Coordinates of C-alpha atoms and ligand atoms in Angstrom, one line a residue:
M1 CA -1.9 -21.3 -15.7
S2 CA 2.0 -21.8 -14.7
D3 CA 3.1 -22.7 -11.6
L4 CA 4.7 -19.7 -10.5
L5 CA 1.4 -17.6 -11.4
A6 CA -1.0 -20.3 -9.7
E7 CA 1.4 -20.0 -6.8
Q8 CA 0.9 -16.1 -5.8
N9 CA -2.9 -16.7 -6.2
L10 CA -5.1 -17.0 -3.1
I11 CA -8.5 -18.0 -3.4
L12 CA -11.0 -17.5 -1.1
I13 CA -14.2 -19.9 -0.8
V14 CA -17.1 -19.1 1.5
D15 CA -20.1 -21.3 1.7
D16 CA -21.8 -22.6 4.8
S17 CA -21.3 -26.4 3.1
V18 CA -18.4 -28.1 4.2
D19 CA -19.3 -30.4 0.4
T20 CA -19.4 -27.8 -1.2
I21 CA -16.1 -26.4 -0.1
R22 CA -14.6 -29.4 -0.6
L23 CA -15.8 -29.7 -4.2
L24 CA -14.9 -26.0 -5.5
S25 CA -11.4 -26.9 -3.4
G26 CA -10.6 -29.9 -5.6
M27 CA -11.7 -28.2 -8.8
L28 CA -9.3 -25.1 -8.0
K29 CA -6.7 -26.7 -6.3
D30 CA -4.0 -26.1 -9.2
Q31 CA -4.9 -22.4 -9.9
G32 CA -3.9 -21.1 -5.7
Q33 CA -3.8 -21.6 -2.5
I34 CA -7.2 -22.3 -1.0
L35 CA -8.5 -20.3 1.9
F36 CA -12.1 -21.1 3.0
A37 CA -14.5 -19.6 5.6
T38 CA -18.3 -21.6 6.2
S39 CA -20.0 -18.0 7.4
G40 CA -20.0 -14.7 5.7
E41 CA -18.6 -13.0 9.1
T42 CA -15.4 -15.3 8.8
G43 CA -15.0 -14.8 5.5
I44 CA -15.1 -11.0 5.4
R45 CA -12.2 -11.5 8.1
L46 CA -10.0 -13.7 6.3
A47 CA -10.8 -11.3 3.3
Q48 CA -9.2 -8.3 5.6
E49 CA -6.5 -10.5 6.9
R50 CA -5.1 -12.3 3.2
Q51 CA -6.0 -10.0 0.8
P52 CA -7.0 -13.2 -1.9
Q53 CA -7.1 -12.2 -5.6
L54 CA -10.6 -14.2 -5.5
I55 CA -13.2 -14.7 -3.8
L56 CA -15.9 -17.5 -4.5
L57 CA -19.1 -16.3 -2.2
D58 CA -22.2 -18.7 -1.9
V59 CA -25.9 -16.6 -1.7
E60 CA -27.9 -18.6 0.7
M61 CA -25.7 -18.7 4.0
P62 CA -27.2 -17.8 7.8
G63 CA -26.1 -15.0 8.7
M64 CA -25.5 -12.1 6.2
S65 CA -26.3 -13.1 2.7
G66 CA -24.3 -13.5 0.3
Y67 CA -25.0 -10.4 -1.4
E68 CA -24.5 -8.5 1.7
V69 CA -21.2 -10.4 2.5
C70 CA -20.4 -8.7 -1.2
A71 CA -21.6 -5.8 -0.7
A72 CA -19.3 -5.0 3.0
L73 CA -16.6 -6.6 1.0
K74 CA -16.5 -3.7 -2.0
G75 CA -17.5 -1.2 0.8
D76 CA -14.1 -2.0 2.2
P77 CA -10.8 0.0 0.6
S78 CA -8.6 -3.1 2.6
T79 CA -10.8 -5.7 0.5
S80 CA -12.6 -3.9 -2.6
G81 CA -9.6 -4.6 -5.1
C82 CA -11.0 -8.7 -4.4
A83 CA -12.7 -10.0 -7.4
V84 CA -16.0 -11.8 -5.7
I85 CA -17.8 -14.7 -7.8
V86 CA -20.9 -15.3 -6.6
I87 CA -22.2 -18.9 -6.5
T88 CA -25.8 -19.8 -5.9
A89 CA -29.1 -22.4 -7.0
H90 CA -31.0 -19.8 -8.0
T91 CA -30.8 -19.7 -12.0
G92 CA -33.1 -16.5 -12.5
V93 CA -32.0 -13.3 -14.0
D94 CA -32.9 -11.3 -10.6
S95 CA -30.5 -12.8 -8.6
E96 CA -28.1 -12.8 -11.2
V97 CA -28.6 -8.8 -11.4
A98 CA -28.6 -8.7 -7.6
A99 CA -25.3 -10.4 -7.9
L100 CA -23.8 -8.0 -10.2
A101 CA -25.5 -5.0 -8.5
S102 CA -23.8 -6.1 -5.3
G103 CA -20.4 -5.9 -6.9
A104 CA -19.8 -9.5 -7.6
V105 CA -17.5 -9.7 -11.7
D106 CA -19.0 -13.0 -11.8
Y107 CA -22.0 -15.8 -11.3
I108 CA -21.7 -19.2 -11.0
T109 CA -24.9 -21.7 -10.6
K110 CA -25.5 -25.1 -8.9
P111 CA -25.1 -28.1 -10.1
F112 CA -21.2 -26.8 -11.2
N113 CA -19.8 -27.7 -14.1
P114 CA -16.1 -28.5 -13.2
P115 CA -14.9 -26.9 -16.6
V116 CA -16.7 -24.0 -16.6
V117 CA -16.1 -22.9 -13.2
R118 CA -12.1 -23.5 -14.3
A119 CA -12.4 -21.1 -16.9
R120 CA -14.6 -18.1 -15.0
V121 CA -11.6 -18.7 -12.2
Q122 CA -8.6 -18.6 -14.9
T123 CA -10.0 -15.4 -16.5
H124 CA -10.8 -13.1 -13.4
L125 CA -7.3 -14.9 -11.7
R126 CA -5.9 -13.7 -15.2
L127 CA -7.9 -10.2 -15.0
Q128 CA -7.0 -10.0 -11.5
Q129 CA -3.0 -10.1 -11.8
H130 CA -2.9 -7.7 -14.9
N131 CA -4.9 -5.4 -12.7
Q132 CA -2.1 -5.4 -10.0
L133 CA 0.3 -4.6 -12.8
L134 CA -1.4 -1.3 -13.5
L135 CA -2.1 -0.4 -10.0
Q136 CA 1.6 -0.8 -9.0
L137 CA 2.3 1.0 -12.7
A138 CA 0.7 4.0 -11.4
N139 CA 1.6 3.9 -7.6
R140 CA 5.2 3.0 -7.9
D141 CA 7.9 5.3 -8.9
G142 CA 10.2 3.5 -11.7
L143 CA 13.6 4.1 -10.3
T144 CA 13.1 3.4 -6.2
G145 CA 10.1 1.6 -6.4
L146 CA 8.9 3.8 -3.7
Y147 CA 5.7 4.5 -3.9
N148 CA 5.1 8.1 -6.2
R149 CA 3.8 11.6 -5.9
R150 CA 0.5 10.4 -7.6
F151 CA 0.3 7.1 -4.4
F152 CA 1.7 10.3 -1.7
D153 CA -1.1 12.8 -2.6
E154 CA -3.8 10.3 -2.1
A155 CA -2.7 8.7 0.8
L156 CA -2.3 12.0 2.8
A157 CA -6.1 13.0 2.5
V158 CA -7.1 9.9 3.2
E159 CA -5.0 9.9 6.5
F160 CA -6.0 13.8 7.0
E161 CA -9.7 13.0 7.0
R162 CA -9.4 9.8 9.6
H163 CA -7.2 11.4 11.8
R164 CA -9.4 14.1 11.4
R165 CA -12.0 12.1 12.6
Q166 CA -10.5 10.3 14.7
K167 CA -8.7 13.6 16.6
M168 CA -5.5 12.3 16.7
P169 CA -2.0 13.4 16.1
L170 CA -0.8 12.8 11.8
G171 CA 2.6 13.0 11.3
L172 CA 5.1 13.3 8.1
I173 CA 8.6 13.9 7.6
L174 CA 10.3 15.7 3.9
I175 CA 13.4 14.3 3.1
D176 CA 16.4 15.4 1.5
I177 CA 19.9 13.9 0.2
D178 CA 22.1 16.1 1.3
H179 CA 24.7 17.6 -1.1
F180 CA 23.2 15.6 -3.9
K181 CA 23.9 17.7 -6.9
A182 CA 27.7 17.4 -5.6
Y183 CA 27.1 13.8 -5.3
N184 CA 26.4 13.6 -9.0
D185 CA 28.8 15.8 -10.4
H186 CA 31.4 13.4 -8.6
Y187 CA 30.2 10.3 -8.9
G188 CA 27.8 10.9 -12.4
H189 CA 24.3 10.8 -13.1
Q190 CA 24.3 6.6 -13.0
G191 CA 26.0 7.1 -9.5
G192 CA 23.7 9.5 -8.2
D193 CA 21.1 7.3 -9.5
E194 CA 22.2 4.1 -7.1
C195 CA 22.7 6.2 -4.6
L196 CA 18.6 7.2 -4.9
K197 CA 17.9 3.3 -4.8
R198 CA 20.7 2.7 -1.9
V199 CA 18.6 5.5 0.2
S200 CA 14.8 4.8 -0.8
A201 CA 15.8 1.2 -0.2
A202 CA 16.6 2.4 3.8
I203 CA 13.8 4.6 4.1
G204 CA 11.8 2.6 2.5
A205 CA 12.9 -0.3 5.6
T206 CA 12.0 1.9 8.0
T207 CA 8.2 1.3 7.6
R208 CA 7.0 -0.7 10.6
R209 CA 3.1 -0.3 10.7
P210 CA 0.2 -0.8 9.1
G211 CA -1.0 3.0 7.2
E212 CA 3.0 4.3 6.9
V213 CA 3.8 5.2 3.7
V214 CA 7.5 6.0 2.2
A215 CA 6.9 7.8 -0.9
R216 CA 9.8 9.3 -3.2
Y217 CA 8.3 12.8 -3.5
G218 CA 10.4 14.5 -6.0
G219 CA 14.1 13.6 -7.6
E220 CA 15.9 13.3 -4.5
E221 CA 13.4 14.1 -2.2
F222 CA 11.3 11.6 0.1
V223 CA 8.2 11.7 2.0
V224 CA 6.6 9.8 5.0
I225 CA 3.5 9.0 6.6
L226 CA 3.4 8.6 9.8
P227 CA -0.2 7.8 11.1
H228 CA -0.6 8.2 14.9
T229 CA 2.2 9.8 15.6
G230 CA 2.9 13.1 18.2
T231 CA 6.1 15.2 18.6
D232 CA 8.1 13.1 20.2
D233 CA 7.7 9.7 18.6
L234 CA 7.5 11.8 15.4
Q235 CA 11.5 13.6 16.0
K236 CA 12.6 10.0 17.6
H237 CA 11.4 8.6 13.9
G238 CA 13.1 11.8 12.0
E239 CA 15.9 10.7 13.8
W240 CA 16.5 7.0 13.7
I241 CA 15.5 7.4 9.6
C242 CA 18.7 9.8 9.3
K243 CA 20.9 7.2 11.5
Q244 CA 19.8 4.4 9.1
V245 CA 21.3 6.6 5.7
R246 CA 23.8 7.2 7.7
S247 CA 24.5 3.4 8.6
L248 CA 25.0 2.9 4.8
N249 CA 28.5 4.6 4.7
L250 CA 28.1 5.4 1.1
E251 CA 31.1 7.8 0.2
H252 CA 30.4 11.0 -0.8
Q253 CA 33.5 13.2 -1.2
S254 CA 32.6 16.1 -1.9
S255 CA 29.8 16.6 0.9
A256 CA 30.8 19.7 3.0
T257 CA 29.1 17.6 5.9
A258 CA 30.5 14.3 6.1
S259 CA 32.4 11.9 4.4
S260 CA 29.3 9.9 3.3
V261 CA 25.8 10.5 1.5
T262 CA 23.6 12.5 4.9
I263 CA 20.5 13.8 4.8
S264 CA 18.1 16.0 6.4
A265 CA 14.6 15.5 7.2
G266 CA 11.6 18.3 8.1
L267 CA 8.8 16.8 10.2
A268 CA 5.5 18.5 11.5
C269 CA 2.8 16.7 12.8
I270 CA -0.9 18.2 13.5
V271 CA -4.4 16.3 14.9
P272 CA -6.5 18.2 12.2
N273 CA -9.4 20.2 12.7
Q274 CA -12.2 21.3 10.5
S275 CA -9.9 23.9 8.8
D276 CA -6.8 22.8 9.0
S277 CA -5.5 21.6 5.4
M278 CA -3.0 18.7 4.5
Q279 CA -1.0 21.8 2.8
Q280 CA -0.5 23.9 6.2
L281 CA 1.0 20.1 7.0
I282 CA 3.3 19.8 4.3
A283 CA 4.1 23.6 4.9
A284 CA 5.3 23.1 7.8
A285 CA 7.8 19.9 7.4
D286 CA 9.2 22.1 4.3
Q287 CA 10.2 24.8 6.5
A288 CA 11.3 22.8 8.9
L289 CA 13.6 20.8 6.1
Y290 CA 14.9 24.2 5.0
Q291 CA 15.8 24.8 8.9
A292 CA 17.8 21.6 9.0
K293 CA 19.5 22.7 5.8
S294 CA 20.2 26.0 6.8
T295 CA 21.3 24.6 10.2
G296 CA 23.9 22.4 9.4
R297 CA 22.0 19.5 7.6
N298 CA 22.3 16.2 8.8
R299 CA 19.8 15.9 11.2
A300 CA 16.0 16.3 11.8
V301 CA 13.9 19.5 12.6
M302 CA 10.3 20.0 13.6
G303 CA 8.2 22.5 12.3
T304 CA 5.3 23.7 13.6
P305 CA 2.0 23.7 11.5
K306 CA 0.0 27.4 11.0
Ligands
GTP1 N1 21.5 10.9 -10.4 C1 20.1 11.7 -10.3 N2 19.8 12.5 -9.6 C2 19.1 13.4 -9.6 C3 17.8 12.9 -10.1 N3 16.8 13.7 -9.5 C4 17.1 15.0 -9.4 N4 18.9 15.1 -9.2 C5 19.3 15.9 -8.5 O1 19.3 16.5 -7.6 C6 20.6 17.2 -7.4 C7 19.2 17.9 -6.4 O2 20.2 19.2 -6.1 P1 20.0 20.6 -5.2 O3 18.7 21.1 -5.4 O4 20.7 21.8 -5.8 O5 20.3 20.4 -3.5 P2 21.2 19.9 -3.4 O6 22.7 20.0 -4.2 O7 21.1 18.7 -2.6 O8 22.2 20.7 -2.5 P3 21.2 20.8 -0.5 O9 20.0 20.3 -1.0 O10 21.4 21.7 -0.7 O11 22.0 19.7 0.6 C8 20.4 17.8 -8.9 O12 21.4 18.1 -9.4 C9 19.0 17.0 -9.9 O13 20.1 16.9 -11.2 C10 17.4 11.4 -10.4 O14 16.7 10.9 -10.7 N5 18.7 11.5 -10.8

């Protein structure tokens, strides 16, 4: 494995035996950065915090067993993407089946055969890299690098349900670049693409908290999901995004609004109840965006879900 690829890998070893951790760390030190935990509970916490590509997980541990830890990792969206290889002294078919049924991708028995351990780990790290690349291609917009519409639709559905359960306000911002057709006409399509990239980067840089999503919604439209955000904070956030784009000072000679590129933003917020749908939230933000456009552009306007 090249040094560059190895640098990007995080491998978590979860085993109550410090000797085993030492042995495995020695075998795998050139395949990635090694993290370790001596209990299942600590292993899960570390996996949530650090998102390793690969976890080597002992079956027999005091407290949670390896199978329980594996099932918990697979049931949590923040760790379900980590590949788990189960380690055990048992060589029976039943334990192998139990490991695979709990969500492990592979199974290594003690005593270790170092070349076999290294080869298996390397195979799964490569598969993980391919998976990550595929996910990147499936979820990201090619031009701007922001999340795409497909990812946004899924993320909003998840957040809507979460906020319904928690009875918390969910904020949404729809953004449209002002007079972008005129920008294309004046600066050419390639110039327009460059502008889209700069504006995307500015909007993307406004995300601060876990769960916030910035996506390209369509051609020159963007969308922001803001978890746990009520109307006051949403209004402030919308105005801040408009300001960040204005601060780019991208010349726009054919804009009827300003001498530089500006955006309009439609805002909407909802504490979803059983009968509300995410389409209502999107429609309210869309209606507010229309208002922002028709009342002068270069502003953030709040809508009301109906
Ligand atoms: N360069 C470039 N242009 C795009 C892309 N996607 C959409 N567009 C252009 O974005 C423009 C959107 O124009 P309109 O929807 O008419 O709106 P507008 O000119 O921005 O005017 P207002 O929204 O009313 O301020 C169209 O000319 C599209 O061709 C893209 O990926 N690259």
